[in-house]
Coordinates of C-alpha atoms and ligand atoms in Angstrom, one line a residue:
M40 CA 44.8 26.7 24.3
S41 CA 46.4 26.1 27.7
F42 CA 45.3 28.7 30.2
V43 CA 47.5 30.4 32.7
E44 CA 46.1 29.9 36.2
R45 CA 44.4 33.0 37.4
V46 CA 42.0 33.8 40.3
F47 CA 39.0 36.0 40.0
S48 CA 36.2 36.7 42.5
G49 CA 33.8 39.4 43.4
V50 CA 31.8 40.8 46.3
Q51 CA 28.6 43.0 46.0
P52 CA 28.6 46.4 47.6
T53 CA 25.2 46.0 49.2
G54 CA 24.7 46.6 52.9
N55 CA 27.2 45.5 55.5
L56 CA 29.9 42.9 54.9
H57 CA 29.5 40.1 57.4
L58 CA 31.4 37.2 58.9
G59 CA 30.0 34.9 56.1
N60 CA 31.5 37.1 53.4
Y61 CA 34.8 37.2 55.3
L62 CA 35.2 33.5 56.1
G63 CA 33.5 32.2 52.9
A64 CA 35.3 34.4 50.5
I65 CA 37.7 37.2 51.7
V66 CA 39.9 35.0 53.8
N67 CA 40.4 32.7 50.9
F68 CA 41.1 35.7 48.6
V69 CA 43.9 36.6 50.9
K70 CA 45.3 33.1 50.8
M71 CA 45.2 32.7 47.1
Q72 CA 47.5 35.7 46.7
E73 CA 50.4 33.5 47.8
T74 CA 50.2 31.2 44.8
H75 CA 48.3 32.9 42.0
N76 CA 47.8 36.2 40.2
C77 CA 44.5 37.4 41.6
I78 CA 41.8 39.8 40.4
Y79 CA 39.3 40.9 43.1
C80 CA 36.3 42.9 42.0
V81 CA 33.7 45.0 43.8
V82 CA 30.7 44.0 41.7
D83 CA 28.7 47.2 41.6
M84 CA 26.7 46.2 38.5
H85 CA 25.4 43.2 40.4
A86 CA 24.4 45.4 43.3
I87 CA 21.8 47.3 41.3
T88 CA 20.0 44.1 40.3
M89 CA 17.9 44.4 43.4
G90 CA 15.6 47.3 44.2
M91 CA 17.1 50.6 45.2
D92 CA 15.8 50.1 48.7
V93 CA 18.3 47.2 49.0
W94 CA 21.4 48.9 47.6
G95 CA 20.5 52.3 49.0
G96 CA 20.7 54.6 46.0
P97 CA 23.6 56.4 44.3
A98 CA 25.4 57.9 47.3
E99 CA 25.1 54.7 49.3
L100 CA 26.4 52.6 46.4
A101 CA 29.5 54.8 46.1
R102 CA 30.0 54.6 49.9
T103 CA 29.6 50.8 50.0
T104 CA 31.8 50.3 47.0
R105 CA 34.6 52.1 48.9
E106 CA 33.8 50.2 52.0
V107 CA 34.1 46.8 50.3
T108 CA 37.4 47.9 48.8
A109 CA 38.6 49.0 52.2
A110 CA 37.6 45.6 53.6
F111 CA 39.6 43.8 50.9
I112 CA 42.7 45.9 51.8
A113 CA 42.2 45.8 55.5
S114 CA 41.9 42.0 55.4
G115 CA 45.3 41.7 53.6
I116 CA 44.7 42.0 49.9
D117 CA 47.6 43.8 48.2
P118 CA 46.2 46.0 45.4
K119 CA 49.7 46.6 44.0
K120 CA 50.7 43.0 43.5
H121 CA 47.2 41.9 42.5
I122 CA 44.2 43.8 41.0
V123 CA 41.4 45.4 42.9
F124 CA 38.8 47.4 41.0
N125 CA 35.0 48.0 40.6
Q126 CA 33.2 46.2 37.9
S127 CA 31.5 49.2 36.2
Q128 CA 34.8 50.7 35.2
V129 CA 35.5 47.9 32.8
S130 CA 32.9 47.9 30.0
G131 CA 33.9 44.4 28.9
H132 CA 31.8 42.9 31.7
A133 CA 28.6 44.1 30.1
E134 CA 29.8 43.4 26.5
L135 CA 30.8 39.8 27.2
A136 CA 27.6 39.3 29.2
W137 CA 25.6 40.2 26.1
I138 CA 27.4 37.6 24.0
F139 CA 26.8 35.1 26.8
N140 CA 23.1 36.0 27.0
C141 CA 22.9 34.6 23.5
V142 CA 24.8 31.4 24.5
A143 CA 23.0 30.6 27.9
R144 CA 19.6 28.9 27.7
M145 CA 16.5 30.0 29.5
G146 CA 16.1 26.5 30.9
W147 CA 19.6 26.8 32.6
L148 CA 18.7 30.2 34.3
N149 CA 15.2 28.9 35.3
R150 CA 17.0 26.4 37.6
M151 CA 19.0 29.0 39.6
T152 CA 17.9 28.9 43.2
Q153 CA 19.4 32.3 44.2
F154 CA 17.0 34.0 41.8
K155 CA 14.1 32.1 43.2
E156 CA 15.1 33.0 46.8
K157 CA 15.8 36.7 46.0
A158 CA 12.8 37.3 43.7
G159 CA 10.6 35.6 46.3
K160 CA 6.9 35.3 45.5
D161 CA 6.7 38.6 43.5
R162 CA 8.8 37.2 40.5
E163 CA 6.9 39.3 38.0
N164 CA 8.3 42.4 39.7
A165 CA 12.0 41.2 39.9
S166 CA 14.4 43.0 37.6
V167 CA 15.6 41.4 34.4
G168 CA 19.1 42.0 35.8
L169 CA 18.4 39.8 38.8
Y170 CA 17.4 37.0 36.5
D171 CA 20.4 37.5 34.4
Y172 CA 22.8 37.9 37.3
P173 CA 24.5 34.5 36.8
V174 CA 25.3 35.3 33.1
L175 CA 27.0 38.6 34.2
M176 CA 28.9 36.5 36.8
A177 CA 30.1 34.2 34.0
A178 CA 31.2 37.2 32.0
D179 CA 33.0 38.6 35.1
I180 CA 35.1 35.5 35.5
L181 CA 35.7 34.6 31.8
L182 CA 36.5 38.1 30.8
Y183 CA 39.9 37.4 32.5
R184 CA 39.8 33.7 31.5
A185 CA 40.1 33.0 35.2
T186 CA 40.7 29.3 36.1
H187 CA 39.9 29.5 39.8
V188 CA 37.1 31.2 41.7
P189 CA 37.2 31.3 45.5
V190 CA 33.5 31.6 46.7
G191 CA 31.2 30.5 49.5
E192 CA 29.1 27.4 49.0
D193 CA 26.0 29.4 48.0
Q194 CA 27.7 30.4 44.7
K195 CA 28.4 26.8 43.6
Q196 CA 25.4 26.6 41.3
H197 CA 26.4 29.9 39.6
L198 CA 29.9 28.6 39.0
E199 CA 28.5 25.5 37.3
L200 CA 26.5 27.7 35.0
S201 CA 29.7 29.7 34.2
R202 CA 31.3 26.4 33.2
D203 CA 28.3 25.4 31.1
I204 CA 28.4 28.8 29.3
A205 CA 32.2 28.5 28.7
Q206 CA 31.7 25.0 27.3
K207 CA 28.8 25.9 25.0
F208 CA 30.6 28.9 23.7
N209 CA 33.7 26.8 23.0
N210 CA 31.6 24.2 21.3
D211 CA 29.4 26.6 19.3
F212 CA 32.3 28.6 18.0
G213 CA 34.9 25.9 18.0
D214 CA 35.7 26.2 14.2
S215 CA 36.0 30.0 14.5
I216 CA 38.1 29.8 17.6
R217 CA 40.5 27.4 15.8
S218 CA 40.6 29.7 12.8
H219 CA 41.7 32.4 15.1
G220 CA 44.7 30.4 16.3
A221 CA 43.5 28.3 19.3
H222 CA 44.1 24.8 17.9
D223 CA 42.1 23.0 20.6
G224 CA 39.1 25.3 20.0
M225 CA 39.0 26.6 23.5
L226 CA 38.6 30.3 24.0
F227 CA 37.5 30.1 27.6
P228 CA 38.6 27.8 30.5
L229 CA 36.1 26.0 32.6
P230 CA 36.5 27.8 35.9
E231 CA 36.8 25.8 39.1
P232 CA 35.1 26.9 42.3
L233 CA 37.4 27.0 45.3
I234 CA 35.2 26.4 48.3
M235 CA 37.6 26.2 51.2
G236 CA 37.9 26.3 55.0
A237 CA 35.8 25.2 57.9
A238 CA 33.1 27.8 57.3
T239 CA 32.0 27.7 53.6
R240 CA 28.4 28.4 54.6
V241 CA 28.2 30.6 57.7
M242 CA 24.7 30.4 59.1
S243 CA 22.5 33.1 60.8
L244 CA 23.2 33.5 64.5
R245 CA 19.4 33.5 65.1
D246 CA 18.6 30.4 63.0
G247 CA 21.2 27.7 62.1
T248 CA 19.3 26.6 59.1
K249 CA 19.4 30.0 57.3
K250 CA 22.5 31.5 55.6
M251 CA 24.1 34.5 57.3
S252 CA 23.2 37.3 54.9
K253 CA 23.3 41.0 54.5
S254 CA 19.6 41.2 53.7
D255 CA 18.4 39.5 56.9
A256 CA 16.1 42.0 58.8
S257 CA 17.7 41.2 62.1
D258 CA 21.2 42.7 62.7
Y259 CA 21.6 40.1 65.5
S260 CA 21.6 37.4 62.8
R261 CA 25.1 38.4 61.6
I262 CA 28.4 39.8 62.7
N263 CA 29.3 42.8 60.5
L264 CA 33.0 43.5 59.8
T265 CA 32.5 47.0 61.2
D266 CA 30.9 45.9 64.5
D267 CA 32.7 47.0 67.6
A268 CA 33.8 44.7 70.4
D269 CA 30.7 45.2 72.5
T270 CA 28.4 44.6 69.6
I271 CA 30.2 41.4 68.7
A272 CA 30.1 40.2 72.3
Q273 CA 26.4 40.9 72.6
K274 CA 25.5 39.2 69.3
I275 CA 27.5 36.0 70.2
R276 CA 26.1 35.9 73.7
K277 CA 22.6 36.1 72.3
A278 CA 23.3 33.6 69.5
K279 CA 20.8 30.7 69.4
T280 CA 22.1 27.5 70.9
D281 CA 20.5 24.3 72.4
P282 CA 20.5 23.1 76.0
E283 CA 23.0 20.2 75.5
P284 CA 26.8 20.6 76.2
L285 CA 29.0 20.6 73.1
P286 CA 29.8 17.2 71.7
S287 CA 33.3 15.7 71.8
E288 CA 33.1 14.4 68.2
E289 CA 32.3 16.2 65.0
K290 CA 29.4 13.8 64.1
G291 CA 27.7 15.0 67.2
L292 CA 27.2 18.4 65.5
E293 CA 25.2 17.0 62.6
P294 CA 21.7 17.3 64.1
R295 CA 22.6 20.6 65.8
P296 CA 22.8 23.4 63.2
E297 CA 23.5 26.2 65.7
A298 CA 26.2 24.4 67.5
D299 CA 27.7 23.3 64.2
N300 CA 27.7 26.9 63.0
L301 CA 29.5 28.4 66.1
V302 CA 32.1 25.6 66.1
G303 CA 32.6 26.1 62.4
I304 CA 33.1 29.9 62.9
F305 CA 35.6 29.2 65.8
A306 CA 37.5 26.7 63.6
A307 CA 37.7 29.0 60.6
L308 CA 38.8 32.0 62.6
S309 CA 41.5 30.0 64.4
G310 CA 42.6 28.1 61.3
R311 CA 41.8 24.8 62.9
S312 CA 39.5 21.9 62.2
K313 CA 36.1 21.5 63.9
A314 CA 37.4 18.2 65.4
D315 CA 40.3 20.1 66.9
V316 CA 38.1 22.7 68.4
L317 CA 35.9 20.0 69.9
R318 CA 38.9 18.5 71.5
D319 CA 39.2 21.7 73.6
F320 CA 35.5 22.5 74.2
G321 CA 33.7 19.1 73.8
G322 CA 31.6 18.3 76.9
G323 CA 31.6 21.9 78.1
Q324 CA 28.7 24.4 78.3
F325 CA 28.0 27.0 75.6
S326 CA 28.6 29.8 78.0
S327 CA 32.4 29.2 78.3
F328 CA 32.7 28.4 74.6
K329 CA 30.9 31.6 73.7
N330 CA 33.3 33.6 75.9
A331 CA 36.2 32.1 74.0
L332 CA 34.5 32.8 70.7
V333 CA 33.9 36.4 71.6
E334 CA 37.6 36.8 72.4
L335 CA 38.6 35.2 69.2
C336 CA 36.2 37.2 67.0
V337 CA 37.2 40.5 68.6
T338 CA 40.9 39.7 68.3
K339 CA 40.5 38.8 64.6
L340 CA 38.0 41.4 63.5
S341 CA 38.8 44.5 65.5
P342 CA 42.0 45.3 63.6
I343 CA 40.2 44.9 60.3
A344 CA 37.4 47.2 61.4
G345 CA 40.0 49.8 62.6
E346 CA 41.9 49.7 59.3
M347 CA 38.7 49.9 57.3
K348 CA 37.7 53.0 59.3
R349 CA 41.1 54.6 58.5
L350 CA 40.9 53.7 54.8
V351 CA 37.3 55.0 54.2
A352 CA 38.3 58.3 55.8
D353 CA 40.3 58.9 52.6
P354 CA 38.0 58.2 49.7
G355 CA 40.4 59.8 47.2
H356 CA 43.0 57.1 48.1
I357 CA 40.4 54.3 47.6
D358 CA 39.2 55.8 44.3
A359 CA 42.9 55.9 43.1
I360 CA 43.3 52.2 43.9
L361 CA 40.1 51.4 42.0
I362 CA 41.1 53.5 39.0
D363 CA 44.6 51.9 38.9
G364 CA 43.1 48.4 39.3
S365 CA 40.5 49.0 36.6
D366 CA 43.2 50.2 34.1
R367 CA 45.1 46.9 34.7
A368 CA 42.0 44.8 34.5
R369 CA 40.9 46.6 31.3
A370 CA 44.2 45.7 29.6
I371 CA 43.4 41.9 30.2
A372 CA 39.7 42.3 29.4
D373 CA 40.4 44.1 26.1
E374 CA 42.4 41.2 24.8
T375 CA 39.6 38.8 25.6
M376 CA 37.0 41.1 24.1
K377 CA 39.0 41.5 20.8
L378 CA 39.3 37.7 20.5
S379 CA 35.6 37.1 21.4
K380 CA 34.4 39.7 18.9
D381 CA 36.6 38.2 16.2
V382 CA 35.4 34.7 17.0
V383 CA 31.7 35.7 16.9
G384 CA 32.2 37.7 13.7
F385 CA 31.7 41.3 14.9
I386 CA 33.7 43.8 12.8
R387 CA 35.9 46.1 14.8
R388 CA 38.5 48.8 14.4
R389 CA 42.0 47.2 14.1
Ligands
LIG434 N1 26.8 33.1 54.8 C1 27.8 32.9 54.0 N2 28.8 31.9 54.3 C2 29.8 31.8 53.5 N3 30.1 32.6 52.4 C3 29.2 33.5 52.1 N4 29.1 34.4 51.1 C4 28.0 35.2 51.3 N5 27.3 34.8 52.3 C5 28.0 33.7 52.9 C6 30.1 34.6 50.1 O1 30.6 35.9 50.1 C7 30.9 36.3 48.7 C8 30.4 37.6 48.4 O2 29.0 37.5 48.4 P1 28.1 38.7 47.8 O3 28.0 39.8 48.8 O4 28.6 39.1 46.5 O5 26.7 38.1 47.6 P2 25.6 37.5 48.5 O6 25.8 36.0 48.4 O7 24.4 38.0 48.0 O8 25.9 38.0 50.0 P3 24.8 37.9 51.1 O9 25.3 38.5 52.3 O10 24.3 36.5 51.2 O11 23.7 38.9 50.5 P4 22.2 38.7 50.4 O12 21.6 39.1 51.7 O13 21.8 39.7 49.4 O14 21.9 37.3 50.0 C9 30.5 35.1 47.8 O15 31.6 34.3 47.5 C10 29.5 34.4 48.7 O16 29.5 33.0 48.4

């Protein structure tokens, strides 16, 4: 079966979206619209894999689901030309995840570093959903037989697992897939991660060795998409640096994680390479570089924050977008589920 190229990716509605989510994922979501049919999902079923203290409870989940949708649209995703929806409205995600649970191996999941990081020391108390998160993620992607998945670098291992699941399903059920018309025995493509841009792993502003993340206790570790200009300026001015001037060559950034991170952010926001940025700022002090970075961040992020504010003020409009998107997503998902059920041997109404 040859697969039509299709893009799928998701963002969890937990806490505040930050510059890492924006540069690692959303900017590339916007770009991919020019060349592909895209499906962008607010993955609310993933959000509840952590404790309620993290995702904030039912009212907060609904609010953050709308906020992430608003961020997609404010950043330039067109929900009419492409599909924007929330995961829980399409039951195929859970159904396909169950089939994949019976394909994926415990040994594969035991290697997932995100589970180890998020479960921490109290692994016995982590939800089964958190452990199973990568299987649901494989189902999210393969339900639409998506071929390309724009993500930040932290999701690379999960994408490899999605490929392993697709491959094992195709192998295990090859004869059945062929008997249902796919002569090459492939029901699912092996999805490719698209890890693009100068900031595929944006680091904490307080510690250049730690990923910028929603769950960091310090708000000064990240720039939220909803931060106002003063807050952005304060956070960048307080961002950790080292006493040396900026290097003139990119390799001079290697032993300096904080400098590397700030230069990477500047490069990604301005659509330039790090080498190019260093041509302008190399040899200079951080203070003047930081001033330029503040200006750039505010210029790029303030219009998005303003538009998000406008959009979330009309929840009915956002819900209508999610309902329309989920209807269109379901039409694709239903086809995959029918085929998957036939291939596995589940009897269904015809
Ligand atoms: N720091 C980052 N740099 C680059 N890309 C990032 N992404 C997340 N953090 C960075 C990318 O953003 C997309 C959506 O991520 P998500 O919200 O679904 O999941 P996450 O990885 O759990 O986000 P956080 O902020 O890192 O949350 P916590 O604090 O829970 O760990 C993905 O494509 C991701 O790669």
